[in-house]
Amino acid sequence: MPRDHSTNILAGWERYRVKLVERIDPTDASGKPRVEVTLERKSRTFQCSGCGQETTKVHETVVRCIRDLPILDAETYVWVPRYRVACPTCGPKLESLSWLSPWDRVTKRLAESVVRLCRVLSVKHVAEFYGLDWDTVKNLDVAALAEQLLPVDLSRVTRIAMDEFALRKGHRYATVVVEPHRKRVLWVGNGRGRDDVRPFFELLGLDGCARLKAVVMDMTTAYEEEVRAQCPNAVIVYDLFHVVAKYGREVIDRVRVDEANRVRRDKTARKVIKGARWLLLRNRENVKPEDRVRLQELLAANRRLAAVYVLKDDLKQAWAYTYPGAAARFFNGWYQRAIRSRIEPLKRFARHLKARLSGIIAHCHYPLHTSLLEGINNKVKVLKRMGYGYRDDGYFFLKIHAAFPGIPENAG
């Protein structure tokens, strides 16, 4: 083949030129055609991958088969002599090439193409598309994500939000920490206990923990205890969404079940109460027009359900205040109404919430919430569906980092 063949110009195999190109057609309909390219050396100097020094001395040569981007509809296999140079500074070292990482069996441009496709497809589908091994595709994606995203810069973090999400069935959970104003995932780790989240604060360091001003979370005791132990200057802020969700589980659900049991002889009334769970938990503004009449009839017929439903909506107003004194007065009024209701689940919840009133009042100074975390939870579900589940939690956590890289500080 001529030395100045167009393949030499277009392929970009630095320091090499094409010696031979051969196309091999498949023997059956299920196979793919392949192009085999044999390269030969055109440069007499070699660059050490250790120090970058140029040398002409060779320690040994081994011919390797490297995968490159497909040529038209054919898989491309490149046979290339790989030189181990005799570097006077580093000793025997593999030659450094701009188009091929030292120990990879795919070119850099194929690796980049694989990584781009992994953003929208599963590893399985990308591997099938390029005819690569599943582990090869995964390792390429992991390496690219780690290089792009890690380590995370925590030097200016002053406010964080913490929440848990389900990894998979069987009560396996993980914790995610985000920077709310930049919408950036800072850390993801297995578990939801104190010991499980401690690595984040160790990563943050003593100065970072002292710099932290506010942490928004649900009322998880483990999170709160670890934050108080590690971050002496941080204020705990309770999130409205999680407090209302806890109210729904511990008050509305409990009262609904008790009322259904109380009228068990009246099968019609029992069926109506048991079937009203989501109607009672849904926000009033989200109730469909066709369900409003049913909700009004249910509340009119059952005083206890009406009381817990009204107090649920009133509790949300505590997060609307910007002055701590006004927020405290409102909550005390709500607390007195809850205690006078004589509904035991409601009274227990009110006492539990009063003991943590500071976490509600703190919202006046730090109006943070975990709505971003709820968006992350939804994205996590999408990622799991796209990947048909993840066996490697570390890889899955990198995917979550990539989905929420954050808004640049100089944006806007």
PDB file of N, CA and C in Angstrom, residues 119-164:
ATOM      1  N   ARG A 119     -23.810   7.459  28.434  1.00  0.00           N
ATOM      2  CA  ARG A 119     -24.642   8.480  29.089  1.00  0.00           C
ATOM      3  C   ARG A 119     -26.130   8.279  28.803  1.00  0.00           C
ATOM      4  N   VAL A 120     -26.432   7.586  27.698  1.00  0.00           N
ATOM      5  CA  VAL A 120     -27.837   7.458  27.312  1.00  0.00           C
ATOM      6  C   VAL A 120     -28.292   6.005  27.188  1.00  0.00           C
ATOM      7  N   LEU A 121     -27.354   5.064  27.194  1.00  0.00           N
ATOM      8  CA  LEU A 121     -27.699   3.651  27.054  1.00  0.00           C
ATOM      9  C   LEU A 121     -27.080   2.842  28.177  1.00  0.00           C
ATOM     10  N   SER A 122     -27.576   1.639  28.374  1.00  0.00           N
ATOM     11  CA  SER A 122     -27.013   0.741  29.371  1.00  0.00           C
ATOM     12  C   SER A 122     -25.686   0.176  28.876  1.00  0.00           C
ATOM     13  N   VAL A 123     -24.874  -0.325  29.816  1.00  0.00           N
ATOM     14  CA  VAL A 123     -23.594  -0.933  29.459  1.00  0.00           C
ATOM     15  C   VAL A 123     -23.811  -2.103  28.508  1.00  0.00           C
ATOM     16  N   LYS A 124     -24.852  -2.878  28.768  1.00  0.00           N
ATOM     17  CA  LYS A 124     -25.144  -4.036  27.924  1.00  0.00           C
ATOM     18  C   LYS A 124     -25.358  -3.623  26.471  1.00  0.00           C
ATOM     19  N   HIS A 125     -26.156  -2.583  26.252  1.00  0.00           N
ATOM     20  CA  HIS A 125     -26.463  -2.161  24.884  1.00  0.00           C
ATOM     21  C   HIS A 125     -25.245  -1.541  24.197  1.00  0.00           C
ATOM     22  N   VAL A 126     -24.437  -0.786  24.955  1.00  0.00           N
ATOM     23  CA  VAL A 126     -23.230  -0.200  24.369  1.00  0.00           C
ATOM     24  C   VAL A 126     -22.251  -1.299  23.973  1.00  0.00           C
ATOM     25  N   ALA A 127     -22.116  -2.319  24.840  1.00  0.00           N
ATOM     26  CA  ALA A 127     -21.219  -3.437  24.535  1.00  0.00           C
ATOM     27  C   ALA A 127     -21.667  -4.171  23.276  1.00  0.00           C
ATOM     28  N   GLU A 128     -22.967  -4.371  23.141  1.00  0.00           N
ATOM     29  CA  GLU A 128     -23.490  -5.050  21.956  1.00  0.00           C
ATOM     30  C   GLU A 128     -23.286  -4.200  20.703  1.00  0.00           C
ATOM     31  N   PHE A 129     -23.442  -2.889  20.830  1.00  0.00           N
ATOM     32  CA  PHE A 129     -23.314  -1.997  19.672  1.00  0.00           C
ATOM     33  C   PHE A 129     -21.892  -2.019  19.118  1.00  0.00           C
ATOM     34  N   TYR A 130     -20.898  -1.990  20.004  1.00  0.00           N
ATOM     35  CA  TYR A 130     -19.511  -1.948  19.557  1.00  0.00           C
ATOM     36  C   TYR A 130     -18.861  -3.331  19.477  1.00  0.00           C
ATOM     37  N   GLY A 131     -19.571  -4.362  19.910  1.00  0.00           N
ATOM     38  CA  GLY A 131     -18.981  -5.692  19.906  1.00  0.00           C
ATOM     39  C   GLY A 131     -17.870  -5.842  20.929  1.00  0.00           C
ATOM     40  N   LEU A 132     -18.003  -5.152  22.070  1.00  0.00           N
ATOM     41  CA  LEU A 132     -17.001  -5.197  23.131  1.00  0.00           C
ATOM     42  C   LEU A 132     -17.502  -6.029  24.300  1.00  0.00           C
ATOM     43  N   ASP A 133     -16.585  -6.434  25.165  1.00  0.00           N
ATOM     44  CA  ASP A 133     -16.951  -7.151  26.379  1.00  0.00           C
ATOM     45  C   ASP A 133     -17.643  -6.206  27.353  1.00  0.00           C
ATOM     46  N   TRP A 134     -18.608  -6.740  28.103  1.00  0.00           N
ATOM     47  CA  TRP A 134     -19.370  -5.923  29.063  1.00  0.00           C
ATOM     48  C   TRP A 134     -18.440  -5.261  30.069  1.00  0.00           C
ATOM     49  N   ASP A 135     -17.490  -6.012  30.608  1.00  0.00           N
ATOM     50  CA  ASP A 135     -16.573  -5.464  31.604  1.00  0.00           C
ATOM     51  C   ASP A 135     -15.694  -4.373  31.016  1.00  0.00           C
ATOM     52  N   THR A 136     -15.321  -4.516  29.754  1.00  0.00           N
ATOM     53  CA  THR A 136     -14.504  -3.488  29.101  1.00  0.00           C
ATOM     54  C   THR A 136     -15.250  -2.167  29.043  1.00  0.00           C
ATOM     55  N   VAL A 137     -16.507  -2.208  28.632  1.00  0.00           N
ATOM     56  CA  VAL A 137     -17.320  -0.989  28.537  1.00  0.00           C
ATOM     57  C   VAL A 137     -17.504  -0.371  29.918  1.00  0.00           C
ATOM     58  N   LYS A 138     -17.829  -1.198  30.891  1.00  0.00           N
ATOM     59  CA  LYS A 138     -18.032  -0.679  32.248  1.00  0.00           C
ATOM     60  C   LYS A 138     -16.769  -0.031  32.789  1.00  0.00           C
ATOM     61  N   ASN A 139     -15.627  -0.676  32.625  1.00  0.00           N
ATOM     62  CA  ASN A 139     -14.374  -0.135  33.145  1.00  0.00           C
ATOM     63  C   ASN A 139     -14.007   1.180  32.465  1.00  0.00           C
ATOM     64  N   LEU A 140     -14.281   1.287  31.168  1.00  0.00           N
ATOM     65  CA  LEU A 140     -14.027   2.543  30.466  1.00  0.00           C
ATOM     66  C   LEU A 140     -14.895   3.666  31.016  1.00  0.00           C
ATOM     67  N   ASP A 141     -16.159   3.355  31.277  1.00  0.00           N
ATOM     68  CA  ASP A 141     -17.076   4.360  31.800  1.00  0.00           C
ATOM     69  C   ASP A 141     -16.699   4.754  33.224  1.00  0.00           C
ATOM     70  N   VAL A 142     -16.349   3.782  34.053  1.00  0.00           N
ATOM     71  CA  VAL A 142     -15.942   4.069  35.440  1.00  0.00           C
ATOM     72  C   VAL A 142     -14.719   4.972  35.457  1.00  0.00           C
ATOM     73  N   ALA A 143     -13.724   4.640  34.649  1.00  0.00           N
ATOM     74  CA  ALA A 143     -12.491   5.434  34.618  1.00  0.00           C
ATOM     75  C   ALA A 143     -12.766   6.871  34.175  1.00  0.00           C
ATOM     76  N   ALA A 144     -13.618   7.036  33.163  1.00  0.00           N
ATOM     77  CA  ALA A 144     -13.929   8.379  32.662  1.00  0.00           C
ATOM     78  C   ALA A 144     -14.710   9.186  33.699  1.00  0.00           C
ATOM     79  N   LEU A 145     -15.686   8.548  34.353  1.00  0.00           N
ATOM     80  CA  LEU A 145     -16.475   9.238  35.372  1.00  0.00           C
ATOM     81  C   LEU A 145     -15.608   9.651  36.554  1.00  0.00           C
ATOM     82  N   ALA A 146     -14.739   8.742  37.006  1.00  0.00           N
ATOM     83  CA  ALA A 146     -13.869   9.043  38.143  1.00  0.00           C
ATOM     84  C   ALA A 146     -12.918  10.194  37.819  1.00  0.00           C
ATOM     85  N   GLU A 147     -12.381  10.200  36.598  1.00  0.00           N
ATOM     86  CA  GLU A 147     -11.472  11.274  36.201  1.00  0.00           C
ATOM     87  C   GLU A 147     -12.192  12.611  36.111  1.00  0.00           C
ATOM     88  N   GLN A 148     -13.433  12.573  35.652  1.00  0.00           N
ATOM     89  CA  GLN A 148     -14.200  13.806  35.465  1.00  0.00           C
ATOM     90  C   GLN A 148     -14.753  14.363  36.777  1.00  0.00           C
ATOM     91  N   LEU A 149     -15.174  13.488  37.692  1.00  0.00           N
ATOM     92  CA  LEU A 149     -15.957  13.918  38.845  1.00  0.00           C
ATOM     93  C   LEU A 149     -15.209  13.894  40.173  1.00  0.00           C
ATOM     94  N   LEU A 150     -14.174  13.090  40.277  1.00  0.00           N
ATOM     95  CA  LEU A 150     -13.504  12.909  41.561  1.00  0.00           C
ATOM     96  C   LEU A 150     -12.088  13.495  41.500  1.00  0.00           C
ATOM     97  N   PRO A 151     -11.593  14.013  42.636  1.00  0.00           N
ATOM     98  CA  PRO A 151     -12.311  14.204  43.899  1.00  0.00           C
ATOM     99  C   PRO A 151     -13.239  15.415  43.843  1.00  0.00           C
ATOM    100  N   VAL A 152     -14.282  15.414  44.643  1.00  0.00           N
ATOM    101  CA  VAL A 152     -15.233  16.525  44.697  1.00  0.00           C
ATOM    102  C   VAL A 152     -14.622  17.660  45.523  1.00  0.00           C
ATOM    103  N   ASP A 153     -14.742  18.869  45.015  1.00  0.00           N
ATOM    104  CA  ASP A 153     -14.224  20.041  45.724  1.00  0.00           C
ATOM    105  C   ASP A 153     -15.200  20.427  46.830  1.00  0.00           C
ATOM    106  N   LEU A 154     -14.775  20.290  48.079  1.00  0.00           N
ATOM    107  CA  LEU A 154     -15.614  20.608  49.237  1.00  0.00           C
ATOM    108  C   LEU A 154     -15.135  21.860  49.968  1.00  0.00           C
ATOM    109  N   SER A 155     -14.230  22.605  49.366  1.00  0.00           N
ATOM    110  CA  SER A 155     -13.557  23.688  50.073  1.00  0.00           C
ATOM    111  C   SER A 155     -14.470  24.869  50.409  1.00  0.00           C
ATOM    112  N   ARG A 156     -15.586  25.025  49.677  1.00  0.00           N
ATOM    113  CA  ARG A 156     -16.452  26.182  49.927  1.00  0.00           C
ATOM    114  C   ARG A 156     -17.856  25.783  50.363  1.00  0.00           C
ATOM    115  N   VAL A 157     -18.039  24.564  50.761  1.00  0.00           N
ATOM    116  CA  VAL A 157     -19.367  24.088  51.134  1.00  0.00           C
ATOM    117  C   VAL A 157     -19.731  24.608  52.522  1.00  0.00           C
ATOM    118  N   THR A 158     -20.867  25.298  52.622  1.00  0.00           N
ATOM    119  CA  THR A 158     -21.345  25.812  53.915  1.00  0.00           C
ATOM    120  C   THR A 158     -22.746  25.315  54.267  1.00  0.00           C
ATOM    121  N   ARG A 159     -23.474  24.806  53.280  1.00  0.00           N
ATOM    122  CA  ARG A 159     -24.823  24.300  53.516  1.00  0.00           C
ATOM    123  C   ARG A 159     -24.993  22.994  52.748  1.00  0.00           C
ATOM    124  N   ILE A 160     -25.597  22.020  53.393  1.00  0.00           N
ATOM    125  CA  ILE A 160     -25.812  20.735  52.734  1.00  0.00           C
ATOM    126  C   ILE A 160     -27.214  20.224  53.045  1.00  0.00           C
ATOM    127  N   ALA A 161     -27.658  19.275  52.245  1.00  0.00           N
ATOM    128  CA  ALA A 161     -28.906  18.546  52.490  1.00  0.00           C
ATOM    129  C   ALA A 161     -28.586  17.058  52.461  1.00  0.00           C
ATOM    130  N   MET A 162     -29.202  16.299  53.370  1.00  0.00           N
ATOM    131  CA  MET A 162     -28.956  14.868  53.479  1.00  0.00           C
ATOM    132  C   MET A 162     -30.271  14.117  53.389  1.00  0.00           C
ATOM    133  N   ASP A 163     -30.233  12.992  52.689  1.00  0.00           N
ATOM    134  CA  ASP A 163     -31.434  12.162  52.592  1.00  0.00           C
ATOM    135  C   ASP A 163     -31.018  10.740  52.240  1.00  0.00           C
ATOM    136  N   GLU A 164     -31.937   9.824  52.419  1.00  0.00           N
ATOM    137  CA  GLU A 164     -31.701   8.426  52.083  1.00  0.00           C
ATOM    138  C   GLU A 164     -32.505   8.061  50.839  1.00  0.00           C
TER     139      GLU A 164
END
